[in-house]
Coordinates of C-alpha atoms and ligand atoms in Angstrom, one line a residue:
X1 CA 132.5 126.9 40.2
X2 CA 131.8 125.6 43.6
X3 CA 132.4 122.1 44.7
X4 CA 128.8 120.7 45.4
X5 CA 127.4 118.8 47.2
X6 CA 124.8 121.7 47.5
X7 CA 121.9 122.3 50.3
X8 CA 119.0 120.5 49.7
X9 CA 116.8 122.8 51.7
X10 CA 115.1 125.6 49.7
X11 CA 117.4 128.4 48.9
X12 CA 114.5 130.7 50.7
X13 CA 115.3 128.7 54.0
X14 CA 118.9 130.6 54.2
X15 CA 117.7 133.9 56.6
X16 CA 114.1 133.1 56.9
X17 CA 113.0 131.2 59.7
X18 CA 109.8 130.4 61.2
X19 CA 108.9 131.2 64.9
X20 CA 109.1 127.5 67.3
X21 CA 105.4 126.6 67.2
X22 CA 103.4 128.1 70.2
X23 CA 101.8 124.9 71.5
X24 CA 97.9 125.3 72.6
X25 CA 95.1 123.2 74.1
X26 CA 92.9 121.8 71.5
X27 CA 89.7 122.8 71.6
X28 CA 87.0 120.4 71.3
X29 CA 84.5 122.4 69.6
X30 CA 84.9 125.6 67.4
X31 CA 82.9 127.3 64.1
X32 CA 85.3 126.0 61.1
X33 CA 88.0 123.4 61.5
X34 CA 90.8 124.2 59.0
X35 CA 93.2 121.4 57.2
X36 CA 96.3 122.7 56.3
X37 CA 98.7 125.5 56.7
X38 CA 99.6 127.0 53.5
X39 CA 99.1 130.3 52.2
X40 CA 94.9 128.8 51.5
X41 CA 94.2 127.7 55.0
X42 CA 96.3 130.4 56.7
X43 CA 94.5 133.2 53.8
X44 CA 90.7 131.2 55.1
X45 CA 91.5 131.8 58.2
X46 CA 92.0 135.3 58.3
X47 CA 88.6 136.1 57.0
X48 CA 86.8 133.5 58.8
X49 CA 88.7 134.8 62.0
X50 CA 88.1 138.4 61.0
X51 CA 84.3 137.5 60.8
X52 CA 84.0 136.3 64.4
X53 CA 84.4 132.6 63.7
X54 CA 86.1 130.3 66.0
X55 CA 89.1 129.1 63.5
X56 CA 91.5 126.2 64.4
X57 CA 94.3 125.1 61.7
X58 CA 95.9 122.3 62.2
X59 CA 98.8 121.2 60.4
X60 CA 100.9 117.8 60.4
X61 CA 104.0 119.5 60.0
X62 CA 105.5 122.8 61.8
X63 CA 104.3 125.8 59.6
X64 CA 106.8 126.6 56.3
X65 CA 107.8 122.8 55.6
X66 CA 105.6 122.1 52.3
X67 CA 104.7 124.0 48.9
X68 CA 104.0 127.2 50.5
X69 CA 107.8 127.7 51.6
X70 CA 109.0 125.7 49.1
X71 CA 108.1 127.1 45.4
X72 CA 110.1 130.0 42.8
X73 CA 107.5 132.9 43.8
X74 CA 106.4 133.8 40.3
X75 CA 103.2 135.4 41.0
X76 CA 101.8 134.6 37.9
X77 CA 98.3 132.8 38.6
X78 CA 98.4 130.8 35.8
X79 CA 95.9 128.1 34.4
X80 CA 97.7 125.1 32.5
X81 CA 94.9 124.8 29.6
X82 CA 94.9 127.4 27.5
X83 CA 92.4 129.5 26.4
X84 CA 90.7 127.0 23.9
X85 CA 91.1 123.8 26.1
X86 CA 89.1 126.3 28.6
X87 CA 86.1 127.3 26.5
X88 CA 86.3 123.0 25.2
X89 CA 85.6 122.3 29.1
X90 CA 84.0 124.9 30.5
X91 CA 82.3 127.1 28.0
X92 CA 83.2 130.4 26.7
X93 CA 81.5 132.4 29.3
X94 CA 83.2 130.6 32.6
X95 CA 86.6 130.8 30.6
X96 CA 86.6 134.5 30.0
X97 CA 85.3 134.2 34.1
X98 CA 88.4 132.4 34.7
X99 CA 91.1 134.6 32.7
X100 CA 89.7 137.9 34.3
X101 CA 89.9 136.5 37.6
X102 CA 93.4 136.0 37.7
X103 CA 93.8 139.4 37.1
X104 CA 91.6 140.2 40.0
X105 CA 93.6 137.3 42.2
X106 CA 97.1 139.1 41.4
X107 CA 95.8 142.7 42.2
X108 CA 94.4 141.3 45.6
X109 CA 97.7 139.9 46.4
X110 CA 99.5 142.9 45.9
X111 CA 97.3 145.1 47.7
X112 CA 97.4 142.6 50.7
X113 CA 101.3 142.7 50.7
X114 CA 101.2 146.9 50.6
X115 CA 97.7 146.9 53.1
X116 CA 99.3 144.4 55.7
X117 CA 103.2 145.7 55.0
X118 CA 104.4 142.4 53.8
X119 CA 107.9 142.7 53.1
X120 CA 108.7 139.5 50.6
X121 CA 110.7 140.9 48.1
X122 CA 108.0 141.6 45.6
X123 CA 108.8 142.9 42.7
X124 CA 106.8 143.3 39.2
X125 CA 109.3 142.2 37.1
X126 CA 107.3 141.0 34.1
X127 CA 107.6 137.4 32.6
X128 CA 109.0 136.2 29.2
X129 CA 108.0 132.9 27.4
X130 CA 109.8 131.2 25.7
X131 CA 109.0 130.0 22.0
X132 CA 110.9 126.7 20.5
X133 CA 109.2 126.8 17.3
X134 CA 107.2 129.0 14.5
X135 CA 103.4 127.8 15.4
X136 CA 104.2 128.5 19.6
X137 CA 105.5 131.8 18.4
X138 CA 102.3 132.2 16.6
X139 CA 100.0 130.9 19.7
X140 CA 102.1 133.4 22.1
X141 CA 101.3 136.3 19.8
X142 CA 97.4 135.2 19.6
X143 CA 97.8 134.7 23.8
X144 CA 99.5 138.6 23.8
X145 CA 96.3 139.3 21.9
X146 CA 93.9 138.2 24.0
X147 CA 95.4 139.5 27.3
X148 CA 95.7 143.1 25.9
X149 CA 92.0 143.4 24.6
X150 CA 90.1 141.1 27.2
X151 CA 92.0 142.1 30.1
X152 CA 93.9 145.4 29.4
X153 CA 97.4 143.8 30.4
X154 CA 100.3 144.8 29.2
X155 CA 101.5 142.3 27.0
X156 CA 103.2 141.7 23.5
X157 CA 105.4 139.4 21.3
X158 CA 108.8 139.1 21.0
X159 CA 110.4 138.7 18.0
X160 CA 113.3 136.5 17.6
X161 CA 116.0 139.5 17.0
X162 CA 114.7 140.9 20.5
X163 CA 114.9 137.9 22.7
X164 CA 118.2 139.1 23.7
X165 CA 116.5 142.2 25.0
X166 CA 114.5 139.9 27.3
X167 CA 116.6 136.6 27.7
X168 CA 120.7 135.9 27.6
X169 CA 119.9 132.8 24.8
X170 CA 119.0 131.7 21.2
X171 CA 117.2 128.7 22.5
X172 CA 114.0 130.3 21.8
X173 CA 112.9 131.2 18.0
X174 CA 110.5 134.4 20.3
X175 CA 108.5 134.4 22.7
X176 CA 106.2 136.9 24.6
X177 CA 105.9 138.9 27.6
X178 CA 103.4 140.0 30.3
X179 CA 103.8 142.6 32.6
X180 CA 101.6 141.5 35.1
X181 CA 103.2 139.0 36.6
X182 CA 106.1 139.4 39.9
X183 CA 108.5 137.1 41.9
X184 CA 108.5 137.1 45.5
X185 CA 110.4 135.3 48.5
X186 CA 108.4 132.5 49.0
X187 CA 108.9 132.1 52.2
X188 CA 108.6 135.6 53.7
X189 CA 104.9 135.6 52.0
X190 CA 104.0 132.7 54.0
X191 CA 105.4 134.1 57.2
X192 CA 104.0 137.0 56.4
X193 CA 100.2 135.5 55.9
X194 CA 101.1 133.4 59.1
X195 CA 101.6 136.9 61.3
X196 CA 98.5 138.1 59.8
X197 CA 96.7 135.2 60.5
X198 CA 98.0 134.7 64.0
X199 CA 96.9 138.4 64.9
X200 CA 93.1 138.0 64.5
X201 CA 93.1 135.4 66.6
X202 CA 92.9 131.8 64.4
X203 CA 94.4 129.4 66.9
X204 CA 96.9 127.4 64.7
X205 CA 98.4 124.1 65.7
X206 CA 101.0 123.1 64.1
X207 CA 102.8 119.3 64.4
X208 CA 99.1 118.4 65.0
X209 CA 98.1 115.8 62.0
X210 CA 94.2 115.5 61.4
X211 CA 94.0 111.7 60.8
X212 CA 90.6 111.1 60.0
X213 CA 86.5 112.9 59.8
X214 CA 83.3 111.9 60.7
X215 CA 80.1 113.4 59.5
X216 CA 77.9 114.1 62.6
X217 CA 73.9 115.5 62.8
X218 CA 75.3 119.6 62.4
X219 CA 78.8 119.3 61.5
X220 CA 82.2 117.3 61.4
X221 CA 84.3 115.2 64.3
X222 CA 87.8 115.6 63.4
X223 CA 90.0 113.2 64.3
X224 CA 93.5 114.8 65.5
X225 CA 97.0 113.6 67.0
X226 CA 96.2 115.6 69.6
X227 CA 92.2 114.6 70.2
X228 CA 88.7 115.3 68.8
X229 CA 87.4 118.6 67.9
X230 CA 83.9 118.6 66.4
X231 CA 83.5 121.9 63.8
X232 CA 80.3 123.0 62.4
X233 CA 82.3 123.4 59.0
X234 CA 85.6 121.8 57.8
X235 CA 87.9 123.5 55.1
X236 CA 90.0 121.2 53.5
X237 CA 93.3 123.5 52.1
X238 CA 96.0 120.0 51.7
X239 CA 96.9 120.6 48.1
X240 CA 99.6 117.8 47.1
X241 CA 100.4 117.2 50.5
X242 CA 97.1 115.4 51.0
X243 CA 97.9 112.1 53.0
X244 CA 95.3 109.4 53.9
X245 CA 93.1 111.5 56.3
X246 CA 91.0 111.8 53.3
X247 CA 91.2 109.0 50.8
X248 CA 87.8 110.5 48.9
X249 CA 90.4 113.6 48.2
X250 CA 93.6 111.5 47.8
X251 CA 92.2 109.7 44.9
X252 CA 91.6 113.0 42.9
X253 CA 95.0 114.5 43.8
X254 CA 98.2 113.1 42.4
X255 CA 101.4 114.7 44.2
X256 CA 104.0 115.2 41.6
X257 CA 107.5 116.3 42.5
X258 CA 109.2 119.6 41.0
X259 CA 112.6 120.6 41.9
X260 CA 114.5 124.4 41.6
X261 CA 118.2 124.1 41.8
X262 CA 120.3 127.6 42.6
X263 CA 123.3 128.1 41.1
X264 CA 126.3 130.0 42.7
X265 CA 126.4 133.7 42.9
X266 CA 127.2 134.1 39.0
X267 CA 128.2 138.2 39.1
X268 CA 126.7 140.8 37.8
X269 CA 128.2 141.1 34.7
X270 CA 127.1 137.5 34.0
X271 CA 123.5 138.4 35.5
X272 CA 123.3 141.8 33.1
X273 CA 124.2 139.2 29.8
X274 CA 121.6 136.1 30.8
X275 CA 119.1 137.9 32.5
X276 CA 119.1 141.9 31.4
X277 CA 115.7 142.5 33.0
X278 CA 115.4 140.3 35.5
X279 CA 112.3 138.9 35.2
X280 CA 110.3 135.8 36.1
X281 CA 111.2 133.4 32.8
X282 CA 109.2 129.9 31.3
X283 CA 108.7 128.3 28.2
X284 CA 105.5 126.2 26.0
X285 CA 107.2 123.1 26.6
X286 CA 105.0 120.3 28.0
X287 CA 107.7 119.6 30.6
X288 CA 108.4 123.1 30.7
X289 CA 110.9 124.7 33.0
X290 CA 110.6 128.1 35.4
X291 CA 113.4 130.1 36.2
X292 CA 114.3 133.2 37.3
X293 CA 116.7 135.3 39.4
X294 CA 117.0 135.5 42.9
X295 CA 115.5 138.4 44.7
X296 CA 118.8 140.0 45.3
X297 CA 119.9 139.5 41.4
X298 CA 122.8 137.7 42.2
X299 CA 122.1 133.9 41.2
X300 CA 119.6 132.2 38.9
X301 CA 117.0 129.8 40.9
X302 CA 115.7 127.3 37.7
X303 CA 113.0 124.7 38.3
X304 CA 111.7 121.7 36.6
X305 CA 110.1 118.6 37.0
X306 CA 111.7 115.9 39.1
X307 CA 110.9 112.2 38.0
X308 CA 112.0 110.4 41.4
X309 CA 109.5 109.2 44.1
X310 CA 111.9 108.5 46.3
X311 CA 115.2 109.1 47.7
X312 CA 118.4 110.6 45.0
X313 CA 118.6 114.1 44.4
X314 CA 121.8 113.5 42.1
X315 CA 119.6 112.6 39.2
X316 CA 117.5 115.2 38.8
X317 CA 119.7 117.5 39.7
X318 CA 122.0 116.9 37.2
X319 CA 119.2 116.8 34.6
X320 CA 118.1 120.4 35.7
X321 CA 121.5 121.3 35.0
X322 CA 122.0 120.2 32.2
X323 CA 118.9 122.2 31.2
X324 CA 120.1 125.2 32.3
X325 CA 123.1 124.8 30.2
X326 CA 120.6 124.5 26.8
X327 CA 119.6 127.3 27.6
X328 CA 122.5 129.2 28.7
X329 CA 125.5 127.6 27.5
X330 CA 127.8 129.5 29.4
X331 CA 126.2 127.8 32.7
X332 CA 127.2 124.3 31.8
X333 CA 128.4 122.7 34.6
X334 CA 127.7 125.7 36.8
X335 CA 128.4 125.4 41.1
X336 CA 125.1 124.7 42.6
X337 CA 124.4 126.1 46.4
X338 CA 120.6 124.7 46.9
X339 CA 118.7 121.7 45.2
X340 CA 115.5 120.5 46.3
X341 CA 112.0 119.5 45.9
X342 CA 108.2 119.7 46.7
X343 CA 104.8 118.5 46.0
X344 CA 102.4 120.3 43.3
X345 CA 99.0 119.2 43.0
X346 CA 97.7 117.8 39.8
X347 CA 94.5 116.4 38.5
X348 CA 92.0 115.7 35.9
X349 CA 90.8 119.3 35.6
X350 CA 94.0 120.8 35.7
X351 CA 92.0 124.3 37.0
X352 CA 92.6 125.0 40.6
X353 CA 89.1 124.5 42.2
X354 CA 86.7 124.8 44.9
X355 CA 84.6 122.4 45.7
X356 CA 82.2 120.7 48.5
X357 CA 81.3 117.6 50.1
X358 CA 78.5 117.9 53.3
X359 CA 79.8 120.0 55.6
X360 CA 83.2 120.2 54.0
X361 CA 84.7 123.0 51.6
X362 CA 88.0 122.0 49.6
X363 CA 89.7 124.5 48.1
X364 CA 93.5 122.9 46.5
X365 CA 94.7 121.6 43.4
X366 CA 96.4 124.1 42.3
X367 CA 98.7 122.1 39.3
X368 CA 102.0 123.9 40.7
X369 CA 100.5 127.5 40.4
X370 CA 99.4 128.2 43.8
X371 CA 101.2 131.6 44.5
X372 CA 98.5 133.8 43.8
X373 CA 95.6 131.0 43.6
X374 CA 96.1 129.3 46.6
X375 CA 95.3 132.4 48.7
X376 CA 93.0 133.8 46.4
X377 CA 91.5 130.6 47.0
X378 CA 91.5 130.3 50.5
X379 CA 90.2 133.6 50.5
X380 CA 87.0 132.4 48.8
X381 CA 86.7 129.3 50.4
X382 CA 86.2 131.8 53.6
X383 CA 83.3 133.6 52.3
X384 CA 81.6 131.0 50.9
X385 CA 81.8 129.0 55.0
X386 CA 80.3 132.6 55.7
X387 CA 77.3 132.4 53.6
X388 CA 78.6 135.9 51.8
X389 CA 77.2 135.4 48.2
X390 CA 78.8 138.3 46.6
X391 CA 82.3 137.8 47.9
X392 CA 82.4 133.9 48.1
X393 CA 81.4 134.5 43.8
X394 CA 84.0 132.9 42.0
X395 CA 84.6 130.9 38.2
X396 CA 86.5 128.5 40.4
X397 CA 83.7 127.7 42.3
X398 CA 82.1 124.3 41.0
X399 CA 80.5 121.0 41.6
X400 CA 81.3 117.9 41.3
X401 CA 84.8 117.4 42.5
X402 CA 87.7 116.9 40.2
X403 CA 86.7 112.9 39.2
X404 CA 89.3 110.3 40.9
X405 CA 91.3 108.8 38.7
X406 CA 91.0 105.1 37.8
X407 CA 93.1 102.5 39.7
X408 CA 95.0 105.2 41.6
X409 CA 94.9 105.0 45.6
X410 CA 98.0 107.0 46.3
X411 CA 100.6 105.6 44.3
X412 CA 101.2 107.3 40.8
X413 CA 102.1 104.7 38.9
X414 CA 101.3 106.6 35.9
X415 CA 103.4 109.4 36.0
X416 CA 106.8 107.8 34.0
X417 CA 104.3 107.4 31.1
X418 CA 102.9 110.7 30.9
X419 CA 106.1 111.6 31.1
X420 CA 107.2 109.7 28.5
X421 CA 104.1 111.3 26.0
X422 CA 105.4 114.9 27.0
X423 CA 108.6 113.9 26.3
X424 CA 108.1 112.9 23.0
X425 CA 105.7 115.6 22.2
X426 CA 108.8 118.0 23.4
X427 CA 111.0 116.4 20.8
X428 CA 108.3 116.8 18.4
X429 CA 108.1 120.4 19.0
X430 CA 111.8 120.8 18.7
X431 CA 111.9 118.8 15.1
X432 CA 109.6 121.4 14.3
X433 CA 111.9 124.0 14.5
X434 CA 113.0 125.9 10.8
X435 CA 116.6 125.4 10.1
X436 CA 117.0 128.9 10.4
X437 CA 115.8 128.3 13.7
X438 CA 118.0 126.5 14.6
X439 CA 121.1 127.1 17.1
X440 CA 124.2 127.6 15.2
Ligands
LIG1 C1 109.2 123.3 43.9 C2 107.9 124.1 43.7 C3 107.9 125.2 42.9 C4 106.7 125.9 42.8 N1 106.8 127.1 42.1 C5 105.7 127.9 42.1 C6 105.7 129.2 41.5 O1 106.8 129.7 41.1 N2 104.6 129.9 41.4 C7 103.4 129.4 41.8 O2 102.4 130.1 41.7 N3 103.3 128.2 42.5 C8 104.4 127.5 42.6 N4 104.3 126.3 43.2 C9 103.0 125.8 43.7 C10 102.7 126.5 45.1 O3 103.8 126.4 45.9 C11 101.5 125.7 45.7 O4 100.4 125.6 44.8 C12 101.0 126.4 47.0 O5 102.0 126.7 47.9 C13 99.9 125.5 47.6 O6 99.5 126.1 48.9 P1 98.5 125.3 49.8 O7 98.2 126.2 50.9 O8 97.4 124.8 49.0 O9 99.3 124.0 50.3 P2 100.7 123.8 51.0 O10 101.5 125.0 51.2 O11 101.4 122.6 50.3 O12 100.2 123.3 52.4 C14 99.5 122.1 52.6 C15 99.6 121.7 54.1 O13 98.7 120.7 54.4 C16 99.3 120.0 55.5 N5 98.6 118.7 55.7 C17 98.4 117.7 54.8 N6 97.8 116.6 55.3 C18 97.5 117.0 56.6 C19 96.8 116.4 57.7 N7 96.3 115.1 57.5 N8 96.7 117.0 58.8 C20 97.1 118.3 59.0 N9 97.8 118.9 58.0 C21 98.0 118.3 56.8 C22 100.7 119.8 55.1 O14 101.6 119.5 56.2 C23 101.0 121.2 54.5 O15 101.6 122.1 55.4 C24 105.5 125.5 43.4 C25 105.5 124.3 44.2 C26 106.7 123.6 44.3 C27 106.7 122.4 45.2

């Protein structure tokens, strides 16, 4: 075990670091005016840039500071709501839409990585959920199902006897896996997008905050740190790192912390017995928890929510750890190297979106699954600026916004009870459990 205090910068940050920001004029007028630097505005500026637009980015920070260099890389482009809650909101037809188009959003992202010689560590490990009781080992089984016959992925149940082929732990009474899911470095992806971007000729500008717009007759004033800039079209790509510039946005976004702690190199041998296949891992819990191993297979990165606003890591940190060690005993009170935090993006819909307002496209929200759906995103955010029909087409694609939610200005005050509810539905779920179920 290794004497903390850990690192609390990402784990990723270790070898990985981002050029010093090339600083350029700002130009007072250009084609489409991008918000944001994450894998969706960089991914929107590639194709608007590759379409002969004049693209500027600008971004508060210097590029690789928020979600985009911050999260687990699982590539899974999930959707929260399940498959019911889908068809409840949105109709059968636009749910099937939105399940088949996160198969489509994952094969685009790998083709990008092999077409543009990304090198991020990829790897199509697989994932395994997690089942706590009987009826979400029945619900995983139905959700194997469904992917196999609607989508023709690779998917199937686990029964509790072969969790151990899957998962070091008898936390979980099953559980299921899909093989169309990866892990990635993070980080290298966004630097990666960032090179690609850079090289047809977007002019980004980072440590350049947009502070405010202003519809005019044709287009959009921007309001920058660093002057004016009037853009014929504005894409809006701040997920939960959306500050005042917008306050129509802010009051449909609420930025929610998650945290991943890394634990010391553990061994293989310790690796081998907790994580035989190293793949991406997650359960059905409400406050659920993702984990996996790192790229190299020497450590386990394991992420969860982090209830803080402000200030202590030592809280949540310790909670994480102490959920790692339900679920792998032998990890209690394991030497930590990295804890941290970012922002995901949650709201009403809980379904990544894009969405319009005059002459401004947003595309964000993406409820703490943005590895696949923030560029895929992006991407379509870009065509639909272009006016191309066919390729802007998307089941993410709809008006109205995501509605604001009452009393909120920026401030969640509501987050310790809804935590509170999840909490207790959790516990719930755990009482649920069969006594054979049960651990030992
Ligand atoms: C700890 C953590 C773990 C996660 N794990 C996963 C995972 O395993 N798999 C997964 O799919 N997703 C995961 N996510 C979610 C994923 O990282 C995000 O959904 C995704 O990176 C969002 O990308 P983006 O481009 O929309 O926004 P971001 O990368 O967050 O970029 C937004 C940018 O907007 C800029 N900005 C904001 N306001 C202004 C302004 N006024 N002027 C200029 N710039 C501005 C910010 O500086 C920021 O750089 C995780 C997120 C976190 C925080």
């Amino acid at each position: 075990m290794t004497a903390d205090p850990f690192k609390s910068t990402p784990y990723w940050w270790d070898g990985c670091t981002f050029s010093p920001p090339i600083v350029r004029p700002v130009v007072p007028k250009c084609d489409v005016a991008i918000v944001g630097g994450g894998y969706a505005g960089l991914s929107a500026a590639i194709e608007l840039a590759r379409a002969g637009r004049s693209v500027q980015l600008f971004d508060r920070q210097a590029l690789g500071q928020a979600a985009s260099s911050r999260n687990g890389g699982m590539a899974s482009g999930s959707i929260r709501p399940g498959r019911k809650e889908l068809i409840r909101r949105f109709g059968e037809a636009r749910a099937t839409e939105i399940l088949m188009e996160g198969k489509a959003a994952r094969e685009d992202l790998w083709a990008f990585l092999k077409e543009e010689k990304v090198d991020c560590d990829f790897h199509l490990s697989g994932l395994f959920v997690g089942a706590i009781n009987a009826d979400e080992c029945e619900e995983l089984s139905r959700s194997a199902d469904l992917l196999r016959r609607l989508l023709g992925i690779e998917a199937h149940p686990v029964a509790r006897l072969d969790v151990p082929t899957y998962i070091g732990t008898d936390f979980y009474t099953g559980g299921f896996v899909r093989m169309d899911t990866g892990g990635l470095h993070p980080a290298k992806l966004l630097a990666g997008i960032l090179r690609v971007a850079t090289a047809t000729g977007a002019v980004i500008h980072e440590n350049t905050a947009v502070t405010g717009t202003i519809a005019e007759a044709g287009g959009v004033r921007l309001r920058t740190s660093r002057g004016d800039v009037f853009a014929r079209k504005v894409l809006v790509c701040t997920d939960a790192y959306t500050d005042g510039f917008d306050p129509w946005l802010r009051r449909r976004i609420v930025p929610v912390r998650s945290r991943i702690i890394a634990t010391e190199p553990l061994g293989e041998a310790a690796m081998d017995r907790l994580m035989p296949k190293r793949m991406m891992y997650g359960d059905m819990r409400q406050l659920s928890y993702y984990y996996r191993p790192s790229a190299d297979g020497s450590r386990i990165l394991f992420g969860g929510r982090d209830g803080t606003t402000a200030g202590d890591a030592l809280a949540p940190t310790t909670h994480l750890r102490s959920e790692l060690g339900r679920i792998f005993p032998e990890l209690e009170g394991v030497g930590l190297t990295h804890s941290w935090f970012g922002q995901v993006a949650m709201h009403r819909d809980m379904v990544p979106r894009i969405f319009t307002s005059g002459d401004t496209v947003y595309a964000t929200g993406f409820c703490g699954s943005g590895v696949v759906w923030a560029r895929w995103l992006g991407k379509k955010a870009a065509f639909k600026i272009l006016g191309e029909a066919e390729k802007a087409q998307s089941a993410f694609d709809f008006d109205p916004a995501p509605k604001a939610i009452p009393f909120y200005r920026g401030k969640p005050w509501f987050i310790p009870l809804v935590y509170s509810l999840y909490e207790w539905r959790d516990k719930r779920a755990m009482r649920r459990r069969q006594p054979e179920e049960k651990r030992p």
